[in-house]
Amino acid sequence: MNTSISLEEATAGNISAERKPPGPCSIVIFGASGDLTARKLIPAFYHLCKDKLMPPSFRVVGFARREKTDDEWRYELRAALNQFSRTKPVDEKVWKEFAMNLFYCRGDLTDAAAYKKLEEMLTSFGSGPLRENLLFYLATQPSQFGTVIEQIHRAGLLHKEGAGWQRIVVEKPFGHDLASAQALNRELTRYAYEQQVCRIDHYLGKETVQNILMFRFSNSVFERLWNRNLIDHVQITVSEKIGVGDRGGYYEEAGALRDMVQNHMLQVLSLIAMEPPVSLAAESVRDEKVKLLKSIRPLTPEDVAKQVVRGQYFAGTINGKPVPGYRQEQKVKPDSNVETYAALKLLIDNWRWSGVPFYLRTGKYLPMSASEVRVQFRPVPNVLFAARGNKLDPNAIALRLQPNEGIYLRFNGKVPGISLGVRPVRMHFSYDAEFGAYTPEAYERLLLEAIAGDATLFIRRDEVEIAWQIVDSIRASWNSKPLTNREFYAAGTWGPVASDDLLAQSGHAWHEPQMVK
Ligand code: BG6
């Protein structure tokens, strides 16, 4: 019997969301000599070229202070690509074609003459879309955003109305609290509409994070269960096996709450818990995310004391090797109270989720690097097998966001044999096994969406601001309170003991992300 299926059968039911390749444009990277350009942006553009996803004609201009020719910049980037490309070896033919589109513009961010030079360079590309359709990537300090925007506007490169399109791409941190985020947002939209601003949270570019919406809203079998009637609680873990490394200076200002919770974790939470949007249009999706964030119950100082745990790592062992404590890291104050770990219990006051705890945890120097959402169902009634003394595991669905991307369902099955033994078993979907090892970098997707002008994967102004409100209420309670002994954890362990107590209060326990392959 022939069991092979035709291509037509295999793709039956696929929803193809192919769209036209974006039109010609120029991309200007401000702060181009920084790490981000060599490490993420150029490898992403190179792969987009390799996959033939870039516009038919485009230019990438690096704007930075150091003196350099176009060829010198290309040479540097080519060397960096050896290190940072996700596919090896680098395809020379693709690189050569790509490199012809790379240009360097030397200039100081505060110097109007430098922007004039930039304008001349863009005009030299032609008077059409390469001059008018412009993507400005602000890979600078956020404190410089206002200056850059004012200058590009003055140089006639950025308009609210006019020929072509212009968009501004910015990365986190979007401020360090609500007030600074609001000020930043005002600067970003001084000479541009909100729709022209693409705020990147690289988690939204991850395949598995995007898949949350497909998983929830294209499968009736799961969506029917997705509410307080059947779900007991949800755990979102983003654990990292790395410490702060050489980012001590930045981390002292950020801490886990600002670095991970305000953005990545609240984004994942909003996708997991939001209502179905009326369409897949950017504003419909973002409206639902905002609605969800707004329904998170505000935390009073008393709630913070009961529902939020912070921690800081002290010296410990990672991969069998000793590692220093946070306070011994470079550029970290020896008596720093900055948290490298945070765990929260959030409640969502809406019809679907009332009473269901959402536990979020993230930290540095934890035992493994893994991001996972675990949705745990209510236990069965204590009759039949449970009444006979079997300890029954509640059912759970885990969405493994990284690594070993996949989804698994945990349920109970009979142990073969004459006894009535029951134990948890697992059904598992693995991205690798199903689709092959296709793991484009988040930046590839995000840059393409920014060029194409689809805002779905970018964070809207109100999303940022609500997320800050949540985080600010926690920070306000922590401020000026030094860490206590119970808030420290050894590097290489799962955070402070208080984090286990947080769940134990409601009879719950953290589940380690499963290393399924
Ligand atoms: C960044 C944080 O936004 O995300 C880092 O600043 C963190 O501290 C990183 O390590 C985690 O991203 P990923 O993609 O490795 O999970």
PDB file of C-alpha atoms and ligand atoms in Angstrom, residues 172 202-203 206 238 240 242 247 250-251 259-260 263-264 364 371 402, ligand 1:
ATOM      1  CA  LYS A 172      14.002  48.363  24.641  1.00  0.00           C
ATOM      2  CA  HIS A 202      12.486  40.502  20.157  1.00  0.00           C
ATOM      3  CA  TYR A 203      10.309  37.883  21.887  1.00  0.00           C
ATOM      4  CA  LYS A 206      10.265  34.256  17.912  1.00  0.00           C
ATOM      5  CA  VAL A 238      11.973  32.401  31.356  1.00  0.00           C
ATOM      6  CA  GLU A 240      18.644  31.843  31.945  1.00  0.00           C
ATOM      7  CA  ILE A 242      23.908  32.979  32.083  1.00  0.00           C
ATOM      8  CA  ARG A 247      26.420  44.048  31.248  1.00  0.00           C
ATOM      9  CA  TYR A 250      23.221  48.338  32.317  1.00  0.00           C
ATOM     10  CA  TYR A 251      21.810  45.755  34.694  1.00  0.00           C
ATOM     11  CA  ASP A 259      14.911  43.831  31.810  1.00  0.00           C
ATOM     12  CA  MET A 260      12.528  40.899  31.358  1.00  0.00           C
ATOM     13  CA  ASN A 263       8.537  43.517  28.197  1.00  0.00           C
ATOM     14  CA  HIS A 264       9.123  39.863  27.263  1.00  0.00           C
ATOM     15  CA  LYS A 364      19.908  34.866  35.757  1.00  0.00           C
ATOM     16  CA  SER A 371      11.371  29.512  28.284  1.00  0.00           C
ATOM     17  CA  GLN A 402      12.981  27.760  23.536  1.00  0.00           C
TER      18      GLN A 402
HETATM   19  C1  BG6 B   1      17.153  40.711  26.608  1.00  0.00           C
HETATM   20  C2  BG6 B   1      17.657  40.991  27.985  1.00  0.00           C
HETATM   21  O1  BG6 B   1      16.108  41.581  26.278  1.00  0.00           O
HETATM   22  O2  BG6 B   1      16.683  39.370  26.534  1.00  0.00           O
HETATM   23  C3  BG6 B   1      18.746  40.002  28.381  1.00  0.00           C
HETATM   24  O3  BG6 B   1      18.170  42.306  28.049  1.00  0.00           O
HETATM   25  C4  BG6 B   1      18.266  38.590  28.193  1.00  0.00           C
HETATM   26  O4  BG6 B   1      19.157  40.214  29.724  1.00  0.00           O
HETATM   27  C5  BG6 B   1      17.674  38.400  26.806  1.00  0.00           C
HETATM   28  O5  BG6 B   1      19.388  37.733  28.363  1.00  0.00           O
HETATM   29  C6  BG6 B   1      17.018  37.044  26.673  1.00  0.00           C
HETATM   30  O6  BG6 B   1      16.664  36.832  25.339  1.00  0.00           O
HETATM   31  P1  BG6 B   1      16.636  35.365  24.728  1.00  0.00           P
HETATM   32  O7  BG6 B   1      16.188  35.564  23.322  1.00  0.00           O
HETATM   33  O8  BG6 B   1      18.025  34.825  24.847  1.00  0.00           O
HETATM   34  O9  BG6 B   1      15.664  34.585  25.557  1.00  0.00           O
END
